[in-house]
GROMACS .gro file of C-alpha atoms in nm:
model
  455
    1MET     CA    1  -4.437  -0.469  -8.311
    2GLU     CA    2  -4.453  -0.280  -8.639
    3ARG     CA    3  -4.170  -0.049  -8.730
    4GLY     CA    4  -4.234   0.312  -8.827
    5ASP     CA    5  -4.056   0.593  -9.006
    6LEU     CA    6  -4.078   0.816  -8.699
    7LEU     CA    7  -4.142   0.757  -8.331
    8ILE     CA    8  -4.236   1.039  -8.094
    9GLN     CA    9  -4.154   0.902  -7.749
   10ASN     CA   10  -4.278   1.015  -7.407
   11ALA     CA   11  -4.551   1.240  -7.545
   12VAL     CA   12  -4.862   1.367  -7.371
   13VAL     CA   13  -5.106   1.352  -7.663
   14VAL     CA   14  -5.371   1.622  -7.653
   15SER     CA   15  -5.724   1.598  -7.791
   16SER     CA   16  -6.031   1.807  -7.719
   17LYS     CA   17  -6.121   1.563  -7.440
   18ASN     CA   18  -5.801   1.422  -7.295
   19CYS     CA   19  -5.428   1.450  -7.235
   20THR     CA   20  -5.290   1.097  -7.265
   21PRO     CA   21  -4.931   0.974  -7.219
   22ALA     CA   22  -4.835   0.783  -7.533
   23ASP     CA   23  -4.572   0.708  -7.793
   24ILE     CA   24  -4.674   0.807  -8.147
   25LEU     CA   25  -4.566   0.573  -8.425
   26ILE     CA   26  -4.567   0.728  -8.772
   27ARG     CA   27  -4.532   0.558  -9.109
   28GLU     CA   28  -4.531   0.719  -9.453
   29GLY     CA   29  -4.656   1.048  -9.315
   30LYS     CA   30  -4.954   0.910  -9.123
   31VAL     CA   31  -5.017   0.814  -8.762
   32LEU     CA   32  -4.979   0.437  -8.752
   33ALA     CA   33  -5.046   0.381  -8.383
   34LEU     CA   34  -5.067   0.542  -8.041
   35LEU     CA   35  -4.876   0.314  -7.806
   36ALA     CA   36  -4.826   0.291  -7.435
   37PRO     CA   37  -4.515   0.479  -7.317
   38ASP     CA   38  -4.195   0.273  -7.331
   39SER     CA   39  -4.361   0.038  -7.579
   40GLY     CA   40  -4.032  -0.074  -7.727
   41ALA     CA   41  -4.141   0.031  -8.074
   42GLU     CA   42  -3.866   0.099  -8.327
   43ALA     CA   43  -3.838   0.356  -8.602
   44ASP     CA   44  -3.585   0.506  -8.840
   45GLN     CA   45  -3.607   0.834  -8.650
   46VAL     CA   46  -3.684   0.882  -8.281
   47VAL     CA   47  -3.779   1.211  -8.117
   48ASP     CA   48  -3.805   1.230  -7.738
   49ALA     CA   49  -4.089   1.463  -7.640
   50GLN     CA   50  -3.974   1.446  -7.277
   51GLY     CA   51  -4.324   1.446  -7.133
   52LYS     CA   52  -4.428   1.760  -7.323
   53TYR     CA   53  -4.765   1.810  -7.483
   54VAL     CA   54  -4.801   1.689  -7.840
   55MET     CA   55  -5.104   1.830  -8.016
   56PRO     CA   56  -5.234   1.803  -8.371
   57GLY     CA   57  -5.109   2.066  -8.612
   58CYS     CA   58  -5.346   2.361  -8.627
   59VAL     CA   59  -5.587   2.412  -8.917
   60ASP     CA   60  -5.620   2.785  -8.983
   61GLY     CA   61  -5.942   2.839  -9.177
   62HIS     CA   62  -5.893   3.212  -9.234
   63THR     CA   63  -5.577   3.342  -9.399
   64HIS     CA   64  -5.500   3.607  -9.661
   65MET     CA   65  -5.167   3.509  -9.815
   66MET     CA   66  -5.227   3.744 -10.112
   67ASP     CA   67  -5.036   3.532 -10.363
   68PRO     CA   68  -5.056   3.564 -10.661
   69GLY     CA   69  -5.097   3.936 -10.712
   70PHE     CA   70  -5.005   4.116 -10.391
   71THR     CA   71  -4.670   3.963 -10.304
   72GLU     CA   72  -4.529   4.287 -10.166
   73ARG     CA   73  -4.752   4.202  -9.868
   74GLU     CA   74  -4.690   3.827  -9.846
   75ASP     CA   75  -4.618   3.540 -10.078
   76PHE     CA   76  -4.732   3.186 -10.023
   77THR     CA   77  -4.385   3.063  -9.934
   78THR     CA   78  -4.313   3.325  -9.668
   79GLY     CA   79  -4.669   3.304  -9.537
   80THR     CA   80  -4.664   2.927  -9.499
   81MET     CA   81  -4.315   2.939  -9.350
   82ALA     CA   82  -4.462   3.172  -9.088
   83ALA     CA   83  -4.752   2.932  -9.038
   84ALA     CA   84  -4.512   2.643  -8.986
   85VAL     CA   85  -4.311   2.815  -8.714
   86GLY     CA   86  -4.640   2.908  -8.548
   87GLY     CA   87  -4.765   2.549  -8.531
   88ILE     CA   88  -5.015   2.580  -8.816
   89THR     CA   89  -4.977   2.283  -9.049
   90THR     CA   90  -5.277   2.348  -9.276
   91VAL     CA   91  -5.386   2.691  -9.395
   92VAL     CA   92  -5.706   2.772  -9.582
   93ASP     CA   93  -5.645   3.067  -9.809
   94HIS     CA   94  -5.891   3.328  -9.928
   95HIS     CA   95  -6.005   3.410 -10.277
   96ARG     CA   96  -5.869   3.767 -10.282
   97THR     CA   97  -5.572   3.720 -10.510
   98THR     CA   98  -5.506   3.824 -10.871
   99PRO     CA   99  -5.697   3.685 -11.043
  100ALA     CA  100  -5.957   3.662 -10.768
  101VAL     CA  101  -6.112   3.317 -10.728
  102TYR     CA  102  -6.473   3.372 -10.829
  103SER     CA  103  -6.485   3.090 -11.084
  104VAL     CA  104  -6.328   2.751 -11.142
  105GLY     CA  105  -6.061   2.858 -11.395
  106PRO     CA  106  -5.867   3.085 -11.158
  107LEU     CA  107  -5.915   2.827 -10.881
  108LEU     CA  108  -5.742   2.551 -11.075
  109GLU     CA  109  -5.462   2.785 -11.179
  110LYS     CA  110  -5.411   2.887 -10.817
  111ILE     CA  111  -5.392   2.526 -10.697
  112ASP     CA  112  -5.120   2.443 -10.948
  113TYR     CA  113  -4.931   2.762 -10.865
  114LEU     CA  114  -4.942   2.718 -10.487
  115ASN     CA  115  -4.845   2.352 -10.497
  116GLN     CA  116  -4.501   2.470 -10.607
  117LYS     CA  117  -4.466   2.723 -10.325
  118SER     CA  118  -4.639   2.598 -10.011
  119CYS     CA  119  -4.444   2.492  -9.704
  120VAL     CA  120  -4.747   2.340  -9.527
  121ASP     CA  121  -5.063   2.177  -9.658
  122PHE     CA  122  -5.340   2.407  -9.776
  123GLY     CA  123  -5.705   2.429  -9.867
  124LEU     CA  124  -5.873   2.707 -10.059
  125LYS     CA  125  -6.192   2.911 -10.048
  126GLY     CA  126  -6.386   3.046 -10.340
  127GLY     CA  127  -6.535   3.392 -10.333
  128ILE     CA  128  -6.902   3.489 -10.346
  129SER     CA  129  -6.994   3.812 -10.520
  130PRO     CA  130  -7.333   3.960 -10.610
  131ASP     CA  131  -7.310   3.816 -10.962
  132ASN     CA  132  -7.130   3.479 -10.953
  133VAL     CA  133  -7.387   3.239 -10.808
  134GLU     CA  134  -7.371   3.028 -11.126
  135GLU     CA  135  -6.998   2.969 -11.067
  136LEU     CA  136  -7.023   2.823 -10.716
  137GLU     CA  137  -7.101   2.461 -10.800
  138ALA     CA  138  -6.801   2.414 -11.027
  139MET     CA  139  -6.567   2.550 -10.759
  140TRP     CA  140  -6.726   2.334 -10.490
  141ASN     CA  141  -6.680   2.025 -10.705
  142GLU     CA  142  -6.305   2.088 -10.716
  143GLY     CA  143  -6.273   2.023 -10.343
  144ILE     CA  144  -6.259   2.370 -10.189
  145THR     CA  145  -6.338   2.402  -9.818
  146GLY     CA  146  -6.609   2.665  -9.862
  147PHE     CA  147  -6.683   3.017  -9.976
  148LYS     CA  148  -6.604   3.360  -9.833
  149THR     CA  149  -6.811   3.673  -9.861
  150PHE     CA  150  -6.863   4.014  -9.696
  151THR     CA  151  -7.167   4.215  -9.590
  152CYS     CA  152  -6.969   4.537  -9.637
  153ASN     CA  153  -6.750   4.700  -9.900
  154LEU     CA  154  -6.399   4.615  -9.784
  155HIS     CA  155  -6.064   4.529  -9.945
  156GLY     CA  156  -6.213   4.602 -10.286
  157VAL     CA  157  -6.486   4.340 -10.238
  158LYS     CA  158  -6.848   4.435 -10.303
  159ALA     CA  159  -7.096   4.417 -10.015
  160MET     CA  160  -7.344   4.131 -10.018
  161HIS     CA  161  -7.674   4.287  -9.922
  162SER     CA  162  -7.968   4.073  -9.813
  163ALA     CA  163  -8.102   3.985 -10.161
  164PHE     CA  164  -7.758   3.870 -10.272
  165LEU     CA  165  -7.716   3.673  -9.949
  166MET     CA  166  -8.047   3.495 -10.001
  167ARG     CA  167  -7.958   3.398 -10.355
  168SER     CA  168  -7.605   3.277 -10.288
  169MET     CA  169  -7.671   3.104  -9.956
  170THR     CA  170  -7.966   2.918 -10.107
  171GLU     CA  171  -7.728   2.783 -10.371
  172VAL     CA  172  -7.454   2.696 -10.122
  173ALA     CA  173  -7.710   2.512  -9.907
  174ARG     CA  174  -7.817   2.313 -10.213
  175LEU     CA  175  -7.455   2.211 -10.266
  176GLY     CA  176  -7.406   2.119  -9.900
  177GLY     CA  177  -7.140   2.387  -9.883
  178THR     CA  178  -7.011   2.623  -9.617
  179VAL     CA  179  -6.993   3.002  -9.610
  180LEU     CA  180  -6.749   3.205  -9.400
  181ILE     CA  181  -6.887   3.557  -9.381
  182HIS     CA  182  -6.744   3.889  -9.267
  183CYS     CA  183  -7.026   4.067  -9.083
  184GLU     CA  184  -7.033   4.446  -9.064
  185ASP     CA  185  -7.333   4.649  -9.180
  186ASP     CA  186  -7.221   4.857  -9.476
  187GLY     CA  187  -7.470   5.140  -9.424
  188ILE     CA  188  -7.375   5.191  -9.061
  189CYS     CA  189  -7.003   5.188  -9.145
  190GLN     CA  190  -7.060   5.443  -9.422
  191TYR     CA  191  -7.260   5.669  -9.190
  192ASN     CA  192  -6.994   5.647  -8.920
  193GLU     CA  193  -6.718   5.729  -9.167
  194GLU     CA  194  -6.900   6.033  -9.304
  195THR     CA  195  -6.966   6.165  -8.952
  196LEU     CA  196  -6.610   6.111  -8.830
  197ARG     CA  197  -6.446   6.261  -9.138
  198ALA     CA  198  -6.676   6.563  -9.127
  199ALA     CA  199  -6.563   6.620  -8.768
  200GLY     CA  200  -6.197   6.607  -8.877
  201ARG     CA  201  -6.125   6.299  -8.667
  202THR     CA  202  -5.792   6.133  -8.745
  203ASP     CA  203  -5.716   5.988  -8.401
  204TYR     CA  204  -5.665   5.620  -8.336
  205HIS     CA  205  -5.991   5.575  -8.144
  206SER     CA  206  -6.192   5.682  -8.449
  207GLN     CA  207  -6.123   5.335  -8.595
  208TYR     CA  208  -6.326   5.186  -8.309
  209GLU     CA  209  -6.611   5.428  -8.377
  210TRP     CA  210  -6.602   5.380  -8.755
  211ARG     CA  211  -6.620   5.001  -8.754
  212SER     CA  212  -6.863   5.013  -8.464
  213LYS     CA  213  -6.993   4.730  -8.252
  214LEU     CA  214  -7.341   4.820  -8.377
  215ALA     CA  215  -7.230   4.761  -8.736
  216GLU     CA  216  -7.109   4.411  -8.649
  217TYR     CA  217  -7.416   4.339  -8.437
  218VAL     CA  218  -7.669   4.438  -8.704
  219ALA     CA  219  -7.492   4.242  -8.977
  220VAL     CA  220  -7.475   3.927  -8.765
  221GLN     CA  221  -7.850   3.946  -8.701
  222THR     CA  222  -7.914   3.963  -9.074
  223VAL     CA  223  -7.680   3.675  -9.154
  224ILE     CA  224  -7.826   3.453  -8.880
  225SER     CA  225  -8.175   3.518  -9.018
  226VAL     CA  226  -8.073   3.438  -9.377
  227ALA     CA  227  -7.877   3.130  -9.267
  228LYS     CA  228  -8.184   3.001  -9.085
  229ALA     CA  229  -8.411   3.069  -9.383
  230THR     CA  230  -8.178   2.899  -9.631
  231ARG     CA  231  -8.038   2.628  -9.400
  232CYS     CA  232  -7.692   2.720  -9.521
  233ARG     CA  233  -7.397   2.602  -9.312
  234THR     CA  234  -7.250   2.934  -9.199
  235VAL     CA  235  -6.945   3.041  -9.004
  236ILE     CA  236  -6.959   3.397  -8.871
  237ALA     CA  237  -6.605   3.529  -8.911
  238HIS     CA  238  -6.400   3.701  -8.640
  239VAL     CA  239  -6.674   3.746  -8.379
  240SER     CA  240  -6.561   4.017  -8.136
  241GLN     CA  241  -6.860   4.046  -7.900
  242PRO     CA  242  -6.969   3.805  -7.625
  243GLU     CA  243  -7.334   3.891  -7.690
  244LEU     CA  244  -7.300   3.761  -8.045
  245LEU     CA  245  -7.143   3.437  -7.926
  246GLU     CA  246  -7.454   3.384  -7.713
  247GLN     CA  247  -7.684   3.443  -8.010
  248ILE     CA  248  -7.489   3.213  -8.238
  249ARG     CA  249  -7.501   2.941  -7.974
  250ALA     CA  250  -7.878   2.986  -7.942
  251ALA     CA  251  -7.918   2.939  -8.318
  252ARG     CA  252  -7.704   2.627  -8.307
  253GLU     CA  253  -7.910   2.487  -8.020
  254GLU     CA  254  -8.218   2.535  -8.239
  255GLY     CA  255  -8.059   2.295  -8.486
  256TYR     CA  256  -7.900   2.533  -8.735
  257GLU     CA  257  -7.542   2.487  -8.855
  258ILE     CA  258  -7.433   2.836  -8.760
  259TYR     CA  259  -7.089   2.862  -8.600
  260ALA     CA  260  -6.870   3.129  -8.446
  261GLU     CA  261  -6.513   3.192  -8.550
  262SER     CA  262  -6.306   3.426  -8.339
  263CYS     CA  263  -5.941   3.532  -8.355
  264PRO     CA  264  -5.659   3.546  -8.101
  265HIS     CA  265  -5.634   3.925  -8.124
  266TYR     CA  266  -5.979   3.965  -7.971
  267PHE     CA  267  -5.859   3.774  -7.666
  268ASN     CA  268  -5.530   3.963  -7.639
  269LEU     CA  269  -5.581   4.323  -7.755
  270THR     CA  270  -5.821   4.586  -7.616
  271VAL     CA  271  -5.933   4.932  -7.720
  272GLU     CA  272  -5.656   5.069  -7.500
  273ASP     CA  273  -5.403   4.885  -7.719
  274LEU     CA  274  -5.557   5.048  -8.027
  275GLU     CA  275  -5.517   5.391  -7.867
  276GLN     CA  276  -5.147   5.319  -7.810
  277LEU     CA  277  -5.057   5.123  -8.125
  278GLY     CA  278  -5.282   5.290  -8.380
  279PRO     CA  279  -5.220   5.148  -8.730
  280TRP     CA  280  -5.026   4.851  -8.592
  281ALA     CA  281  -5.346   4.732  -8.425
  282LYS     CA  282  -5.587   4.843  -8.696
  283PHE     CA  283  -5.814   4.561  -8.810
  284THR     CA  284  -6.185   4.514  -8.850
  285PRO     CA  285  -6.407   4.446  -8.670
  286PRO     CA  286  -6.190   4.613  -8.404
  287MET     CA  287  -6.114   4.473  -8.062
  288ASN     CA  288  -6.329   4.529  -7.755
  289THR     CA  289  -6.293   4.669  -7.405
  290ALA     CA  290  -6.102   4.485  -7.134
  291GLU     CA  291  -6.431   4.397  -6.964
  292LYS     CA  292  -6.575   4.244  -7.280
  293GLN     CA  293  -6.247   4.064  -7.345
  294ALA     CA  294  -6.271   3.890  -7.007
  295GLN     CA  295  -6.620   3.776  -7.103
  296LEU     CA  296  -6.489   3.643  -7.433
  297TRP     CA  297  -6.237   3.425  -7.252
  298LYS     CA  298  -6.510   3.284  -7.027
  299LEU     CA  299  -6.735   3.202  -7.321
  300PHE     CA  300  -6.444   3.052  -7.514
  301ASP     CA  301  -6.376   2.821  -7.223
  302LEU     CA  302  -6.745   2.727  -7.210
  303GLY     CA  303  -6.739   2.620  -7.576
  304LEU     CA  304  -6.921   2.906  -7.747
  305VAL     CA  305  -6.640   2.961  -7.998
  306THR     CA  306  -6.629   2.691  -8.267
  307THR     CA  307  -6.310   2.783  -8.448
  308ILE     CA  308  -6.011   3.013  -8.405
  309GLY     CA  309  -5.872   3.162  -8.725
  310SER     CA  310  -5.579   3.398  -8.749
  311ASP     CA  311  -5.731   3.630  -9.013
  312HIS     CA  312  -5.368   3.667  -9.119
  313CYS     CA  313  -5.375   3.986  -9.327
  314PRO     CA  314  -5.025   4.139  -9.334
  315TYR     CA  315  -4.914   4.471  -9.478
  316PRO     CA  316  -4.556   4.599  -9.512
  317LYS     CA  317  -4.447   4.862  -9.264
  318GLU     CA  318  -4.441   5.135  -9.527
  319GLN     CA  319  -4.814   5.085  -9.589
  320LYS     CA  320  -4.899   5.101  -9.218
  321GLU     CA  321  -4.674   5.390  -9.114
  322PRO     CA  322  -4.887   5.673  -9.266
  323GLY     CA  323  -5.157   5.577  -9.017
  324GLU     CA  324  -4.942   5.700  -8.730
  325LYS     CA  325  -5.037   6.057  -8.828
  326ASN     CA  326  -5.382   5.987  -8.971
  327ILE     CA  327  -5.543   5.654  -8.885
  328TRP     CA  328  -5.747   5.660  -9.209
  329ASP     CA  329  -5.424   5.631  -9.408
  330ALA     CA  330  -5.341   5.279  -9.284
  331PRO     CA  331  -5.511   4.969  -9.425
  332ASN     CA  332  -5.709   4.726  -9.210
  333GLY     CA  333  -5.527   4.405  -9.123
  334ILE     CA  334  -5.255   4.250  -8.907
  335PRO     CA  335  -5.030   3.943  -8.938
  336GLY     CA  336  -5.134   3.645  -8.729
  337VAL     CA  337  -5.022   3.296  -8.833
  338GLU     CA  338  -4.701   3.306  -8.629
  339THR     CA  339  -4.859   3.415  -8.303
  340SER     CA  340  -5.211   3.264  -8.308
  341LEU     CA  341  -5.130   2.937  -8.134
  342ARG     CA  342  -4.887   3.102  -7.895
  343LEU     CA  343  -5.147   3.356  -7.787
  344MET     CA  344  -5.407   3.090  -7.714
  345LEU     CA  345  -5.153   2.865  -7.540
  346ASP     CA  346  -5.062   3.163  -7.324
  347GLY     CA  347  -5.426   3.180  -7.217
  348ALA     CA  348  -5.419   2.810  -7.132
  349ALA     CA  349  -5.091   2.840  -6.940
  350LYS     CA  350  -5.240   3.127  -6.738
  351GLY     CA  351  -5.557   2.938  -6.650
  352LYS     CA  352  -5.803   3.124  -6.874
  353THR     CA  353  -5.883   2.805  -7.061
  354THR     CA  354  -5.736   2.459  -7.122
  355ILE     CA  355  -5.506   2.322  -7.387
  356ASN     CA  356  -5.791   2.085  -7.476
  357ARG     CA  357  -6.014   2.377  -7.570
  358VAL     CA  358  -5.731   2.522  -7.778
  359VAL     CA  359  -5.700   2.193  -7.967
  360GLU     CA  360  -6.075   2.174  -8.015
  361CYS     CA  361  -6.099   2.521  -8.170
  362MET     CA  362  -5.769   2.533  -8.359
  363CYS     CA  363  -5.740   2.172  -8.477
  364GLU     CA  364  -6.045   1.949  -8.453
  365ASN     CA  365  -6.335   2.185  -8.522
  366PRO     CA  366  -6.187   2.372  -8.820
  367ALA     CA  367  -6.090   2.040  -8.979
  368LYS     CA  368  -6.448   1.920  -8.937
  369VAL     CA  369  -6.625   2.240  -9.041
  370TYR     CA  370  -6.409   2.280  -9.352
  371GLY     CA  371  -6.426   1.916  -9.457
  372LEU     CA  372  -6.067   1.810  -9.387
  373TYR     CA  373  -6.146   1.565  -9.106
  374PRO     CA  374  -6.048   1.285  -9.046
  375ARG     CA  375  -5.733   1.350  -9.250
  376LYS     CA  376  -5.652   1.659  -9.043
  377GLY     CA  377  -5.723   1.788  -8.694
  378HIS     CA  378  -5.641   1.492  -8.468
  379LEU     CA  379  -5.371   1.233  -8.394
  380ASN     CA  380  -5.565   0.908  -8.403
  381PRO     CA  381  -5.438   0.628  -8.630
  382GLY     CA  382  -5.496   0.704  -8.997
  383ALA     CA  383  -5.463   1.080  -8.967
  384ASP     CA  384  -5.187   1.277  -9.135
  385ALA     CA  385  -4.895   1.303  -8.894
  386ASP     CA  386  -4.926   1.681  -8.852
  387LEU     CA  387  -4.822   1.754  -8.497
  388VAL     CA  388  -4.672   2.015  -8.267
  389ILE     CA  389  -4.453   1.948  -7.964
  390VAL     CA  390  -4.542   2.218  -7.710
  391ASP     CA  391  -4.365   2.333  -7.396
  392LEU     CA  392  -4.654   2.492  -7.207
  393GLN     CA  393  -4.430   2.622  -6.928
  394ARG     CA  394  -4.170   2.793  -7.143
  395GLU     CA  395  -4.185   3.169  -7.191
  396LYS     CA  396  -4.065   3.347  -7.503
  397GLN     CA  397  -4.086   3.708  -7.617
  398VAL     CA  398  -4.244   3.810  -7.946
  399ARG     CA  399  -3.992   4.026  -8.135
  400ASN     CA  400  -4.029   4.194  -8.470
  401GLU     CA  401  -3.681   4.084  -8.571
  402ASP     CA  402  -3.788   3.718  -8.536
  403ILE     CA  403  -4.102   3.746  -8.749
  404VAL     CA  404  -4.086   3.516  -9.052
  405SER     CA  405  -4.381   3.671  -9.236
  406LYS     CA  406  -4.270   3.909  -9.510
  407CYS     CA  407  -4.418   4.209  -9.325
  408GLY     CA  408  -4.156   4.177  -9.048
  409TRP     CA  409  -4.369   4.303  -8.759
  410SER     CA  410  -4.631   4.195  -8.507
  411PRO     CA  411  -4.877   4.395  -8.295
  412PHE     CA  412  -4.755   4.178  -8.007
  413ASN     CA  413  -4.393   4.290  -8.038
  414GLY     CA  414  -4.233   4.288  -7.693
  415ARG     CA  415  -4.497   4.072  -7.531
  416VAL     CA  416  -4.380   3.766  -7.338
  417LEU     CA  417  -4.603   3.464  -7.403
  418LYS     CA  418  -4.608   3.137  -7.213
  419GLY     CA  419  -4.633   2.822  -7.424
  420VAL     CA  420  -4.395   2.757  -7.714
  421PRO     CA  421  -4.439   2.532  -8.021
  422GLU     CA  422  -4.092   2.377  -8.023
  423LYS     CA  423  -4.112   2.125  -8.308
  424VAL     CA  424  -4.367   2.119  -8.589
  425PHE     CA  425  -4.420   1.826  -8.828
  426VAL     CA  426  -4.626   1.810  -9.149
  427ARG     CA  427  -4.704   1.454  -9.258
  428GLY     CA  428  -4.422   1.328  -9.039
  429THR     CA  429  -4.159   1.570  -9.171
  430LEU     CA  430  -4.004   1.831  -8.945
  431VAL     CA  431  -4.078   2.176  -9.090
  432ALA     CA  432  -4.005   2.409  -8.796
  433GLU     CA  433  -3.795   2.399  -8.484
  434ASP     CA  434  -3.793   2.659  -8.208
  435GLY     CA  435  -3.908   2.944  -8.430
  436ARG     CA  436  -3.693   2.852  -8.732
  437PHE     CA  437  -3.830   2.714  -9.054
  438VAL     CA  438  -3.642   2.398  -9.152
  439GLY     CA  439  -3.869   2.257  -9.424
  440LYS     CA  440  -3.880   2.304  -9.801
  441PRO     CA  441  -4.105   2.520 -10.018
  442GLY     CA  442  -4.319   2.297 -10.237
  443TYR     CA  443  -4.357   2.026  -9.973
  444GLY     CA  444  -4.706   2.146  -9.885
  445ARG     CA  445  -4.992   2.007 -10.090
  446PHE     CA  446  -5.347   2.109 -10.176
  447VAL     CA  447  -5.589   1.916  -9.955
  448ARG     CA  448  -5.927   1.844 -10.109
  449ARG     CA  449  -6.237   1.863  -9.897
  450ILE     CA  450  -6.361   1.523  -9.781
  451ARG     CA  451  -6.687   1.640  -9.627
  452SER     CA  452  -6.809   1.935  -9.421
  453CYS     CA  453  -6.990   1.860  -9.100
  454LEU     CA  454  -6.937   1.922  -8.730
  455LYS     CA  455  -7.105   1.635  -8.548
   0.00000   0.00000   0.00000
């Protein structure tokens, strides 16, 4: 019997298909073997999982850590510390930093910079703008996981109207790349804003009417059509409507690589929460009704959601507070990396889905779609030993005072969730334990894309 650096005993190893009792033998940061329980294997360090679930570390394909440039909101160290305590062992960060990553020079600078600060492993996205199509190939060749773009003017990013989409997605398809795209129709959002402001609306519900379901619906139709025409691998970001999940599935069944990302807040917040929490639950596209939320859970469990991303987009309290009097005065975005896994595990613990589906959408599929598989996303031999020991029966309250993210608050403050990530390992090293970060900044490393394909 080979000896390992670390042995996780008495685990129930979770994949998208099975929950299998096993011991996990780890050597030099990688899974060496999955062994029968009580195998007699030896290691320098032994952790007894006591029959709890052990799942792969989550791959979060949608985070805004805002470093460098906006570190009053988050920096990469605090953001990846928060990811670690939440069971996310690989984050994929967006291009919206200073300088923004629209060309290869800022990309390489950002990689070097973040390698000194990250607490978990990370991938990066490049940005697509109306005028940078010539820059995409050089960024792709440096191993990024894909590109991000928007169909609307948001966060200082220019809207990609249909001509720009055709041009850029044709190029990304030529490269074999992947686009993650925020879908809200800019014209409809502008019209809604003008109408609401003219009526003097400042109430919380006006957010729901401004970033309307029609705006999301129309933009998704356009993006599906362009993705089909260009054969570009496309992930529709933060899908909030069950009807859109059905349409994305239909496109996929026709043979197109068009996938749906959703976020835990769509499964756990409703319009009624927006009316109570106001700026603390202000994000876009906004949440849905309780009836639509129940449908989302059913479709998630049926496999219509490909990936779950946190869309971690924190703001300090002082930037959100003005929205309590006038909802327009608060920015769009909420923190998410600390609570994403817990929220989805809570759904599994309460019978809305299974832990296998959670692993599929938060570990396996994002690793495959963003080209990090087979290094990430599973616990078979050869994979990085990124893993989370989960007590699915334990309940724990979300409290603002426990939040590790620099913003120091959560829209789920006070909520009791069932399912706790108790120990989190990155490449065989313990980085978080029971909500406390115990790793070291700079341990995380940039992970180059291997390939991008969900087969």
